[in-house]
Coordinates of C-alpha atoms (C1' of nucleotides) in Angstrom, one line a residue:
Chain A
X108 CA -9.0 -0.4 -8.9
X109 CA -12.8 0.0 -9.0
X110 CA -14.8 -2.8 -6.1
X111 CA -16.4 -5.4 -8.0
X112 CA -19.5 -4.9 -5.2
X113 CA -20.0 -1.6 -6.6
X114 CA -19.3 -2.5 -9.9
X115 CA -22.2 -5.3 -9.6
X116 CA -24.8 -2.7 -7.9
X117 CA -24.3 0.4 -10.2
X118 CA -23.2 -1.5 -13.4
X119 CA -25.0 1.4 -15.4
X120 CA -23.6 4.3 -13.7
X121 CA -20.4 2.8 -14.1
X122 CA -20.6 2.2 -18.3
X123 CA -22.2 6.0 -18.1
X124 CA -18.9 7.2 -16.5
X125 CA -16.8 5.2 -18.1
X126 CA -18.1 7.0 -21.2
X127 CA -17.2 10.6 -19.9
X128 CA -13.4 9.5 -20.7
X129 CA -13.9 7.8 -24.2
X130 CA -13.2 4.7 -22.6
X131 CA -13.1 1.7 -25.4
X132 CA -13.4 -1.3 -23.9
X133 CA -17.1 -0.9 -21.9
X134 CA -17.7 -4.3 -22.4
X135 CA -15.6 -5.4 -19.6
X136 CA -18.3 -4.1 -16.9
X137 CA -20.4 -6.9 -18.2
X138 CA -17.7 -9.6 -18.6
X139 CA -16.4 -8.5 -14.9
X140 CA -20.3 -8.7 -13.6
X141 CA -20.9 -12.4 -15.4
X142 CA -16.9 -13.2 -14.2
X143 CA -17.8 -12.8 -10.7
X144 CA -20.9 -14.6 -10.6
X145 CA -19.1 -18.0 -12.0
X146 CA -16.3 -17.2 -9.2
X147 CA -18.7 -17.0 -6.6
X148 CA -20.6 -20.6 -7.5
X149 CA -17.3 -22.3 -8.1
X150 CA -16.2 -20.9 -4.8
X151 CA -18.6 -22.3 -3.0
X152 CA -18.6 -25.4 -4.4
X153 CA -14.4 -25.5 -3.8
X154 CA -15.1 -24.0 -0.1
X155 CA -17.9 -26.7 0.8
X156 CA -15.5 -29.2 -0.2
X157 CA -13.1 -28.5 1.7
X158 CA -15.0 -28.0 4.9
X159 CA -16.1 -32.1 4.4
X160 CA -12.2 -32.2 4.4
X161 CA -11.5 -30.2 7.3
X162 CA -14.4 -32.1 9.2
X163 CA -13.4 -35.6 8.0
X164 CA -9.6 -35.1 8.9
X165 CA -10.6 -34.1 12.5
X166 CA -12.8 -37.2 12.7
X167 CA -10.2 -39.1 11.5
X168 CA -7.9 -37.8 14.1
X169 CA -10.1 -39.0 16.8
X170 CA -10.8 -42.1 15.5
X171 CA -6.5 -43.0 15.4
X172 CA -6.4 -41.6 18.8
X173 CA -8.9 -44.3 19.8
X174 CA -7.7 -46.8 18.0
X175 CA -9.8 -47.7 15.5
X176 CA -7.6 -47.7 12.2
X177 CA -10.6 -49.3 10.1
X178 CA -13.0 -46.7 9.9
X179 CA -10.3 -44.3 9.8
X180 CA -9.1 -45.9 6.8
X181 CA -12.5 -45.7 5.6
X182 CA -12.9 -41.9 5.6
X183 CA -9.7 -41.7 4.2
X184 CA -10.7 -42.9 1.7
X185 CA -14.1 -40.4 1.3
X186 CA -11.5 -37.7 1.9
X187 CA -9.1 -38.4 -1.4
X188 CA -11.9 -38.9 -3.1
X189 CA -13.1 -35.4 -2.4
X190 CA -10.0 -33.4 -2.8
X191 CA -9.7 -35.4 -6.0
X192 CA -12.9 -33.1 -7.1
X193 CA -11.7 -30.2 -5.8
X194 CA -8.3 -30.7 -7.6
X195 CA -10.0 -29.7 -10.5
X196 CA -12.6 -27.4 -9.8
X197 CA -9.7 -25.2 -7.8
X198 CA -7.7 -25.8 -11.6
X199 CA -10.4 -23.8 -13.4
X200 CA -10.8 -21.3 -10.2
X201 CA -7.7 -20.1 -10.5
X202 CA -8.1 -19.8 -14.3
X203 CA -11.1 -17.7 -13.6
X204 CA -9.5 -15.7 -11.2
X205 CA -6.3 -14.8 -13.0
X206 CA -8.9 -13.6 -15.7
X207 CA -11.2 -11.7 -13.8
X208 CA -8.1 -9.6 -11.8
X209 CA -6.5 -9.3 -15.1
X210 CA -9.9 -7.8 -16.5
X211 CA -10.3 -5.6 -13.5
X212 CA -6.9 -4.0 -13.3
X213 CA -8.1 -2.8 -17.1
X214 CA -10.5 -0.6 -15.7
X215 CA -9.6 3.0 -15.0
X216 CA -11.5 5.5 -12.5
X217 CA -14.2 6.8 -12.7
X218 CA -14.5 10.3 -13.6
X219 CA -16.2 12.6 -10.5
X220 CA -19.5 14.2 -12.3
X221 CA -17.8 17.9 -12.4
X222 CA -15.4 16.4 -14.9
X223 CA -16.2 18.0 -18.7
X224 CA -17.1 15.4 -21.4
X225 CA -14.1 15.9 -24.2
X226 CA -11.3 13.8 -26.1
X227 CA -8.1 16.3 -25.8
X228 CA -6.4 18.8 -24.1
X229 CA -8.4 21.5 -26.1
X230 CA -11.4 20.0 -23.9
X231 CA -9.6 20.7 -20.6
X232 CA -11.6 23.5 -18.5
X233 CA -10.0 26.7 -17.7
X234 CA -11.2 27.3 -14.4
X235 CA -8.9 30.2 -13.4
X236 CA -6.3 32.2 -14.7
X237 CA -3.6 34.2 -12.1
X238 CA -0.5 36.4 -12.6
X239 CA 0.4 38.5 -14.9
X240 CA 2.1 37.7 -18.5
X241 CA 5.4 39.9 -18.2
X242 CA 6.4 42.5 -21.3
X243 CA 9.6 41.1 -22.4
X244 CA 12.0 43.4 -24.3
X245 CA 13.2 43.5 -27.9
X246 CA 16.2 40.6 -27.2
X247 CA 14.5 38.0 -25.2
X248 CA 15.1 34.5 -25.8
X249 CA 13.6 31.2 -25.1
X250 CA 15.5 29.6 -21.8
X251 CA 17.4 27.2 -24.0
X252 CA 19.1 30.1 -25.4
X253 CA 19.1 31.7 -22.1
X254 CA 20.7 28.4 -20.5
X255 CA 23.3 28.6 -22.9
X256 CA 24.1 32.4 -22.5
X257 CA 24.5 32.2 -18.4
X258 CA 26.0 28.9 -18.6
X259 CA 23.0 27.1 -16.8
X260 CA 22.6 23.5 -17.8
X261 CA 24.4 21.9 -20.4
X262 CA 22.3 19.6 -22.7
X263 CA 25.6 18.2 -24.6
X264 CA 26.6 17.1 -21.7
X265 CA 24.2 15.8 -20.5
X266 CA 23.5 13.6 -23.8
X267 CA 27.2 12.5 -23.5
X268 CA 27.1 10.9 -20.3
X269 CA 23.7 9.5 -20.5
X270 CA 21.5 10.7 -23.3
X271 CA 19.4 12.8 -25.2
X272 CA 16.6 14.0 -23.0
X273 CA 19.5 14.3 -19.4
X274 CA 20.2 17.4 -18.4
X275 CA 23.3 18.5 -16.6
X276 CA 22.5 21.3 -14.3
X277 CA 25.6 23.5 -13.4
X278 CA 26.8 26.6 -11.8
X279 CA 24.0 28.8 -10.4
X280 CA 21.8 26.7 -12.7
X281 CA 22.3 24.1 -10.5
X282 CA 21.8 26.5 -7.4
X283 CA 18.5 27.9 -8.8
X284 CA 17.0 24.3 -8.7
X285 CA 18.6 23.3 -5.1
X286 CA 16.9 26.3 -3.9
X287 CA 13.5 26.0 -5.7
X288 CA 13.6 21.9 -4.4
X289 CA 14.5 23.4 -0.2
X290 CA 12.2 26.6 -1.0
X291 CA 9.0 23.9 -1.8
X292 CA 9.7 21.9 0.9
X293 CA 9.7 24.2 3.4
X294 CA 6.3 26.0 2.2
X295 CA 4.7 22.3 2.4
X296 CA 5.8 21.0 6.0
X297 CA 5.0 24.7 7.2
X298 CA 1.4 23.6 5.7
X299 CA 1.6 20.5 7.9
X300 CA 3.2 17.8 5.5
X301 CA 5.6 15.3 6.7
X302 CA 8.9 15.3 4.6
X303 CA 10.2 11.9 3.5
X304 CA 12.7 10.9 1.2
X305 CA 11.9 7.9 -0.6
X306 CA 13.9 5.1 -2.4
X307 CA 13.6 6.0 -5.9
X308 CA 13.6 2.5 -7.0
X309 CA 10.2 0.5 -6.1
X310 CA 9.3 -2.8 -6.6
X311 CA 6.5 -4.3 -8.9
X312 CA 3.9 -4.6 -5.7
X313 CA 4.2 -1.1 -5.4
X314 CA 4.0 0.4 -8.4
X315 CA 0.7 -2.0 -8.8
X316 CA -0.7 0.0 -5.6
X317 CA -0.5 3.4 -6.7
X318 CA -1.5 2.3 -10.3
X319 CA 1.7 2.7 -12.6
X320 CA 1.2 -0.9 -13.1
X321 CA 0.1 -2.3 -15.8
X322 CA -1.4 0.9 -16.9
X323 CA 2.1 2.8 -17.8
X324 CA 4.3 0.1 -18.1
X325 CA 6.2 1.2 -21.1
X326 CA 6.7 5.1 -19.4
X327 CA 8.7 3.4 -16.6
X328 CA 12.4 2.2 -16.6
X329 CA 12.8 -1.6 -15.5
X330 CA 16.1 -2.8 -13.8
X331 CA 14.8 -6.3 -15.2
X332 CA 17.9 -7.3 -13.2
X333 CA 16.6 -6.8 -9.9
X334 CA 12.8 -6.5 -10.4
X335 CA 12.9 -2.9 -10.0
X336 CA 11.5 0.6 -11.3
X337 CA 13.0 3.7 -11.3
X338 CA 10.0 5.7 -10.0
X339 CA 7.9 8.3 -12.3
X340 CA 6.9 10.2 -9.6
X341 CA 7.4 10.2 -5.8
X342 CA 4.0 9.7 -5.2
X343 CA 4.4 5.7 -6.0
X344 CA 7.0 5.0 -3.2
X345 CA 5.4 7.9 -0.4
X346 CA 1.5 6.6 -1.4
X347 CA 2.4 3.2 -0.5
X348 CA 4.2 4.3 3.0
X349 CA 0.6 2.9 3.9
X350 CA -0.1 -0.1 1.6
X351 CA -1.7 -2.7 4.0
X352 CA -2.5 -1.1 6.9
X353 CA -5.7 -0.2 8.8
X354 CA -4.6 3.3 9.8
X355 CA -6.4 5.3 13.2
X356 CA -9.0 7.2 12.1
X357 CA -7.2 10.1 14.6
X358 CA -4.0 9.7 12.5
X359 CA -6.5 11.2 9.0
X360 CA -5.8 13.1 7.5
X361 CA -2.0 12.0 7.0
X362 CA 0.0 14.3 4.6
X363 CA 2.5 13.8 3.3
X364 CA 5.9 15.5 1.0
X365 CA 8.9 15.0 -0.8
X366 CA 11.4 15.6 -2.9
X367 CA 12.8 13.0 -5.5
X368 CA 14.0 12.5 -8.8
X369 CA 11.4 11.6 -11.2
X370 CA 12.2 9.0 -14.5
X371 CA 10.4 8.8 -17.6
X372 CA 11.3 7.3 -20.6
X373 CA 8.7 9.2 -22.6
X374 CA 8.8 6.7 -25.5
X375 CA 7.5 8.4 -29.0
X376 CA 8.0 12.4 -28.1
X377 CA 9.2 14.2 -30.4
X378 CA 9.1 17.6 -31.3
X379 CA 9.4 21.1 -30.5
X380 CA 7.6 20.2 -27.0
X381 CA 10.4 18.4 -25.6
X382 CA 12.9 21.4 -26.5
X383 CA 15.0 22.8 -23.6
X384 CA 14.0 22.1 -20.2
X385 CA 10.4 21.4 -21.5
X386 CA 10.7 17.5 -21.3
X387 CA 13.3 15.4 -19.9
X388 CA 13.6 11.5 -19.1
X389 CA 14.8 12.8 -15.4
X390 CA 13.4 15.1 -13.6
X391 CA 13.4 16.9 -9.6
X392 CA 9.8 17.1 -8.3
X393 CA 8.8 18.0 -5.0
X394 CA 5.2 16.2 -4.2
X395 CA 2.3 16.5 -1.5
X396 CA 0.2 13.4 -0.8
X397 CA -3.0 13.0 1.6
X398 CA -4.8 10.2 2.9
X399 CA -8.4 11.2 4.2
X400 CA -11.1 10.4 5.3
X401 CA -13.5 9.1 2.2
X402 CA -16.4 12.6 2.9
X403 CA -13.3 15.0 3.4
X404 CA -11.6 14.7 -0.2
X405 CA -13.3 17.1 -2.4
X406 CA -12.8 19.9 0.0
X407 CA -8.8 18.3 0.8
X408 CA -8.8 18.5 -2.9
X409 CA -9.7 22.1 -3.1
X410 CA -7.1 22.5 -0.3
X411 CA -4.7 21.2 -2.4
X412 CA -5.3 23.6 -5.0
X413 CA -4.9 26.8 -3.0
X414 CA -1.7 25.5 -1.6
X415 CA -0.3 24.9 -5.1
X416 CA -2.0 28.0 -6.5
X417 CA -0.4 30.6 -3.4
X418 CA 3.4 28.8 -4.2
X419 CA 2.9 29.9 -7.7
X420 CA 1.6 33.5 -6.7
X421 CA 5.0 33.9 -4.4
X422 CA 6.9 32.7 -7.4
X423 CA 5.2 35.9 -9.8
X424 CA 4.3 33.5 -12.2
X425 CA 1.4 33.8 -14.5
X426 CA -0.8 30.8 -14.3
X427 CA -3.9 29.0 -15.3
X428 CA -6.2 25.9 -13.5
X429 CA -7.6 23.6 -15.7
X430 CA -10.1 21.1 -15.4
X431 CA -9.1 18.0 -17.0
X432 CA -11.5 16.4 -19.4
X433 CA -12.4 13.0 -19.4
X434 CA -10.6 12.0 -22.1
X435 CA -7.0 13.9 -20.8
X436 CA -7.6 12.3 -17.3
X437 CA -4.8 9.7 -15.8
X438 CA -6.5 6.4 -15.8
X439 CA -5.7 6.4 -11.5
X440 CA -8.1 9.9 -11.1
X441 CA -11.5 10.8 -10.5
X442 CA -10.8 14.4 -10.8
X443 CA -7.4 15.9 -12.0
X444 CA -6.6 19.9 -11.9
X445 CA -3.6 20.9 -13.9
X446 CA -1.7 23.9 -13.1
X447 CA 0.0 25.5 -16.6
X448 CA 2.7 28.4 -16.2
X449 CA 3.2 30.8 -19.2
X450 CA 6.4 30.6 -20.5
X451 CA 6.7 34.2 -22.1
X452 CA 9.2 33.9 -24.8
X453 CA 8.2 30.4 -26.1
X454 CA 5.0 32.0 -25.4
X455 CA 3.7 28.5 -24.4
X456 CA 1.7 26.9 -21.2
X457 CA 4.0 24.9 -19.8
X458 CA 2.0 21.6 -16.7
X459 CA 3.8 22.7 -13.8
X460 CA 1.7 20.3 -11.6
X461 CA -0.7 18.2 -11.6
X462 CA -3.5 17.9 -8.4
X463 CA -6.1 14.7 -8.5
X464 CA -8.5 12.8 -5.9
X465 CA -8.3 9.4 -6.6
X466 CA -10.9 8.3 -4.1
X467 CA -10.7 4.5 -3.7
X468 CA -8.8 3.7 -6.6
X469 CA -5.1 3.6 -5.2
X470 CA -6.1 2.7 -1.7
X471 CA -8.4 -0.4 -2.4
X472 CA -5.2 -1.6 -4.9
X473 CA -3.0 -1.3 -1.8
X474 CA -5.7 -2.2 1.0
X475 CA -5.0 1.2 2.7
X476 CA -8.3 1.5 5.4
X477 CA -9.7 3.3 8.7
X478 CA -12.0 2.0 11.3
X479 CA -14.9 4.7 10.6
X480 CA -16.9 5.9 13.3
X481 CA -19.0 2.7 13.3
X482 CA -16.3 1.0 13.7
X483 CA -16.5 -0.5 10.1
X484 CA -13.0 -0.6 8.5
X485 CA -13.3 1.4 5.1
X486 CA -10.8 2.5 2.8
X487 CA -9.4 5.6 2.5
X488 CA -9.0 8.5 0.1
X489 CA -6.0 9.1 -1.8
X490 CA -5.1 12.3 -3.3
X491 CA -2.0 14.1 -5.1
X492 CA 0.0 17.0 -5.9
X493 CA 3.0 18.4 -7.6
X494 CA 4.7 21.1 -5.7
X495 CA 6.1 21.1 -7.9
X496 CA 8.0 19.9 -11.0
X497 CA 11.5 21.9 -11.5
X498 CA 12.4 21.9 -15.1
X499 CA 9.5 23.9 -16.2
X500 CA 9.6 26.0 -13.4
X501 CA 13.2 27.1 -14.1
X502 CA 12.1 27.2 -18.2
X503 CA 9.1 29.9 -17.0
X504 CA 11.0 31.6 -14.4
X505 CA 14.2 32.1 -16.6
X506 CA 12.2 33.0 -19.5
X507 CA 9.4 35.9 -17.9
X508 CA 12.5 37.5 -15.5
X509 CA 15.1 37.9 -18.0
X510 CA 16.6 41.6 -18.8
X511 CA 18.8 43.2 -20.5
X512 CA 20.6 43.1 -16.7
X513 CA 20.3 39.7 -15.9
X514 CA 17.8 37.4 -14.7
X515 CA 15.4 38.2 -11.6
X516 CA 15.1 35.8 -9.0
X517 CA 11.5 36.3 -7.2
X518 CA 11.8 37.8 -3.8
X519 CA 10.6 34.3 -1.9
X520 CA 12.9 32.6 -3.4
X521 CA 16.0 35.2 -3.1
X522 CA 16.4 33.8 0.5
X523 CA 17.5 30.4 -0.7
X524 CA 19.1 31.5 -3.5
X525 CA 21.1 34.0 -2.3
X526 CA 20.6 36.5 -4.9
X527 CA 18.3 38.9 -6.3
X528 CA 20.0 38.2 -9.8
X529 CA 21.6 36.2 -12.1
X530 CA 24.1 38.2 -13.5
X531 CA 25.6 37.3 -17.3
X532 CA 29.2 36.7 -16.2
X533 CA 27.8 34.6 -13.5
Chain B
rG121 C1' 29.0 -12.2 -2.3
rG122 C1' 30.1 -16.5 1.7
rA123 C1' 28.6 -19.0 6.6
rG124 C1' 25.0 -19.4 10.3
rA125 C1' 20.5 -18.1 13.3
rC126 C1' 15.6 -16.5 13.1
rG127 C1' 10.5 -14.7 11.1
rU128 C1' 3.7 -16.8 15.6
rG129 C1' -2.0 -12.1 17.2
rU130 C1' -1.3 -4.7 19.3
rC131 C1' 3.4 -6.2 22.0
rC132 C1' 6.3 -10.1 24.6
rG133 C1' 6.2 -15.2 24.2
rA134 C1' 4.8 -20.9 24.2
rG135 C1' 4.0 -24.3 20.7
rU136 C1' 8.1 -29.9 16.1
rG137 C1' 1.9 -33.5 12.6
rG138 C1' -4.6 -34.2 15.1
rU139 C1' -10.9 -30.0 18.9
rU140 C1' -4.5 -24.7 17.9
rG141 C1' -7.5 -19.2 15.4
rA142 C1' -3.5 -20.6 18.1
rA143 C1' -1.3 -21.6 25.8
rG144 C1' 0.6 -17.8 29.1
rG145 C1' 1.7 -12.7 30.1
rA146 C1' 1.4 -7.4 28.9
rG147 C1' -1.7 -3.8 26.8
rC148 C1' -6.6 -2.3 25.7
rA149 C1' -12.3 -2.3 26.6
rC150 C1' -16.2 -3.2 29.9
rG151 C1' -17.9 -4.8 34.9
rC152 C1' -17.0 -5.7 40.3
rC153 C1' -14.3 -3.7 44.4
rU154 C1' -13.3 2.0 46.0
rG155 C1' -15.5 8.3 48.5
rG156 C1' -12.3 8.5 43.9
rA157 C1' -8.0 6.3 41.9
rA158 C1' -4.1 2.6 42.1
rA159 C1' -3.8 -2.4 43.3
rG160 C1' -7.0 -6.6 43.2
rU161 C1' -10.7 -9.3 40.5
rG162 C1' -14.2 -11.1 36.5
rU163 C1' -15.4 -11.0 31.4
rG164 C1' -14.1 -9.7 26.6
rU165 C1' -10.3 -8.5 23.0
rA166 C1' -7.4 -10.4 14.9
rU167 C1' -8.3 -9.7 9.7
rA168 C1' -10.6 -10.8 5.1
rU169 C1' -14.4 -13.0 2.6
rG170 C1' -19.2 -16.2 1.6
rG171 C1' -24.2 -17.5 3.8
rG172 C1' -27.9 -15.6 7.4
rA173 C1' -32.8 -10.4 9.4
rA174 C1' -30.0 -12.0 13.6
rA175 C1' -28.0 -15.5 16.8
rC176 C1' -24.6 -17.9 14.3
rU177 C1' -21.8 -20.2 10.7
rG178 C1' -18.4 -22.0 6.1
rU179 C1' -13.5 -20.7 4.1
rA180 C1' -8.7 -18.5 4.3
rU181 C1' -4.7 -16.3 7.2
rC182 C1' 1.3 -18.3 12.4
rG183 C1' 6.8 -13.6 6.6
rC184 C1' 5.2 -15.0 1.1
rG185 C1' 4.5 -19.1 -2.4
rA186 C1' 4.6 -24.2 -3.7
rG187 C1' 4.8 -29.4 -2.0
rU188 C1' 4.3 -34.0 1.3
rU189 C1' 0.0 -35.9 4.3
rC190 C1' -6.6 -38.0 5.6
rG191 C1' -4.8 -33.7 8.5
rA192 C1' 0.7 -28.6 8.7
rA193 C1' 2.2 -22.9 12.8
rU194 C1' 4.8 -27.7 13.2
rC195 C1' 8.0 -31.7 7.8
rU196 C1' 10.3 -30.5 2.5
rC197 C1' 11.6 -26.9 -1.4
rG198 C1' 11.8 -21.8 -3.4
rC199 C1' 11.5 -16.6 -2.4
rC200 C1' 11.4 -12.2 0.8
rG201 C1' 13.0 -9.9 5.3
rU202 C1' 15.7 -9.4 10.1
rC203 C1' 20.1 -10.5 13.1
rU204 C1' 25.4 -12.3 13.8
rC205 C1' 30.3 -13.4 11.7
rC206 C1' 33.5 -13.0 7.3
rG207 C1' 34.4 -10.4 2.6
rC208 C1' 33.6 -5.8 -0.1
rC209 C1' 32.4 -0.8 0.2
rA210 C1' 30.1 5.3 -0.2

RNA sequence: GGAGACGUGUCCGAGUGGUUGAAGGAGCACGCCUGGAAAGUGUGUAUAUGGGAAACUGUAUCGCGAGUUCGAAUCUCGCCGUCUCCGCCA
């Protein structure tokens, strides 16, 4: 959530980025701006009413305490009269203020200044490529086939018992993705994360702070029941380990990981992009999350990166970093890199992760701050990172390291798998 | 799920309608004492937001929300959470 207070004192800026993500509705800077002034004056009339209140009461405390019930009656008198105003100025207050939060919640981030102008992914920046696109031979398959053939995951199954878009993971399919989940989590706390293992439920309060709410309301499930959500991502529950608090500057940067199941129920995809592994409505994820220091973030974002970037160099895949453009951005980001693995027989990039700096945006939602070095409290920097999100990961690996033998299993990972191969009999 | 108890500042803990934003203690900060430290001693020590150059000052906050009252940490109701007993249970 953008600060009113900066909204007011850059209102152009803010309409000019804005803009850089096609954003429709511009005319809410303006309507925010003019919102808060009529706040502020009713405010202050509410607030200087009640301090002739707060005054009066006291006064007629002493006066009881004396004795004297006649003037005392008197000011109680002055005193309904007063809240009697109030009554209804605080009526159209709260009117006013429902509107303006419910204004300001519409507004999404904005967009660092590196971020390219565009209204699609064909906009997106390609700022690196890495790896090498393997020769596959004369029978190679796309992993749905390949899934089928070794007996991996089972997508009947899986429909059966809950639905089209469930996997069931099985055998050494299974194994491969219980290794990939313990093989990311050790690379991140060796970087310095903390693991955590969140509830994968969260309530409405938390999935406001990190931004799910009411932005991606329709992409989450709702136990209506109990109030709950079945998280997206683990960054919703693991972000808001911090919601509320005034953390010690000594304790910055805090980062954090874990490993959770992920739901989505991906409402109007069709197509031949949600074949296979490609898209599911649950999914195993493995995130990183930092809170910094507000002048750190761009370099902790660039961190962020390279960490990503080196776990898909020990996995030998070939990748690519993109830029987001405005228009592709999540509504929570001021700068999103997305990390896209080839996936050689469907011969199709596959978002593998997804790294952004939200600045303020998350943390002013859920009042995360720091006493700086002037001992001003200040809120903190929020930034994210898939590493990283298993069904694709499996899709790439099992379709680039298939042979005629079997399918490779990349030597970082052979540790935890326990195998150099998958053989066909398997 | 049933019955009961409880939820106060960084922590412990007082406070059942009126200078209580909140006693007292611990902790912390600064000063005195000391050769230095400990002990002792003095002072200070919440957050947010509005006004003000500042000193200062208005408002809100004693789990959260609503209500009663001229006035609520204190009374009433709802919700959330913690603990104890019972039931159920991986």
């Amino acid at each position: 959530m953008l600060q009113i207070n900066f909204i007011k004192q850059n209102a152009d800026l803010v309409k000019e980025r804005l803009a850089v993500r096609n954003f429709a509705h511009i005319g809410l800077v303006d309507e925010l701006i003019s919102l808060d002034e009529e706040l502020r004056k009713q405010k202050l009339v509410s607030e200087n009413l009640q301090a002739s209140v707060n005054t009066t009461s006291k006064e007629i405390g002493a006066l009881m305490a004396k004795g004297e019930k006649e003037a005392a009656e008197e000011k109680k008198a002055a005193v309904t009269a007063w809240k009697e105003e109030q009554a209804t100025v605080k009526t159209s207050l709260q009117a006013l203020e429902e509107e303006f939060t419910g204004k300001l919640l519409l507004l999404p981030n904005l967009p660092h200044t590196s971020v390219p102008k565009g209204k699609t992914p064909e906009d997106n920046e390609v700022v690196l490529e890495g790896g090498t696109v393997p020769q596959l031979f004369a029978g190679a398959k796309p992993h749905w086939d390949i899934i089928k053939e070794y007996d991996l995951v089972d997508f009947e199954t899986g429909a059966k018992l809950a639905g089209s878009g469930f996997a069931l993971f099985k055998g050494k399919g299974a194994k491969l993705q219980r290794s990939l989940i313990q093989y990311f989590l050790d690379y991140n706390t060796a970087a310095g994360y903390t693991e955590f293992a969140p509830p994968l439920m969260v309530n409405e309060a938390t999935a406001y702070g990190t931004g799910q709410l009411p932005d991606k309301e329709g992409q989450m499930y709702h136990i209506t029941e109990d109030k709950l959500y079945l998280i997206p991502t683990a960054e919703v529950p693991v972000t808001n380990v911090y919601a509320q608090q005034i953390v010690k500057e000594s304790d910055l940067p805090i980062k954090m990981t874990a490993y959770s199941s992920c739901f989505r129920r991906e409402a109007g995809s069709f197509g031949s992009d949600v074949r296979g592994l490609n898209r599911l409505h649950q999914f195993e994820k493995v995130e990183v999350i930092q809170l910094v220091k507000p002048q750190h973030s761009y370099e902790v974002l660039e961190e962020m990166v390279n960490h990503v970037e080196r776990l898909l160099q020990f996995l030998e895949l070939p990748y690519r970093i993109l830029r987001l453009c405005g228009g592709d951005m999540g509504f929570t980001s001021a700068l999103t890199y997305d990390f896209e693995v080839f996936s050689a027989a469907q011969q199709k990039w596959l978002e593998v992760s997804s790294v952004s700096n939200f600045e303020t945006f998350q943390t002013n939602r859920m009042k995360i701050r720091y006493k700086n070095e002037e001992g001003k409290t200040e809120l903190v920097h929020s930034l994210n990172g898939s590493s990283l999100a298993l069904p694709r990961i499996i899709a790439a690996l099992l379709e680039n390291n298939q042979s005629e033998n079997g399918i490779h299993i990349p030597k970082a990972l052979q540790a935890y798998f326990g195998a150099a191969l998958i053989e066909k009999n398997g």
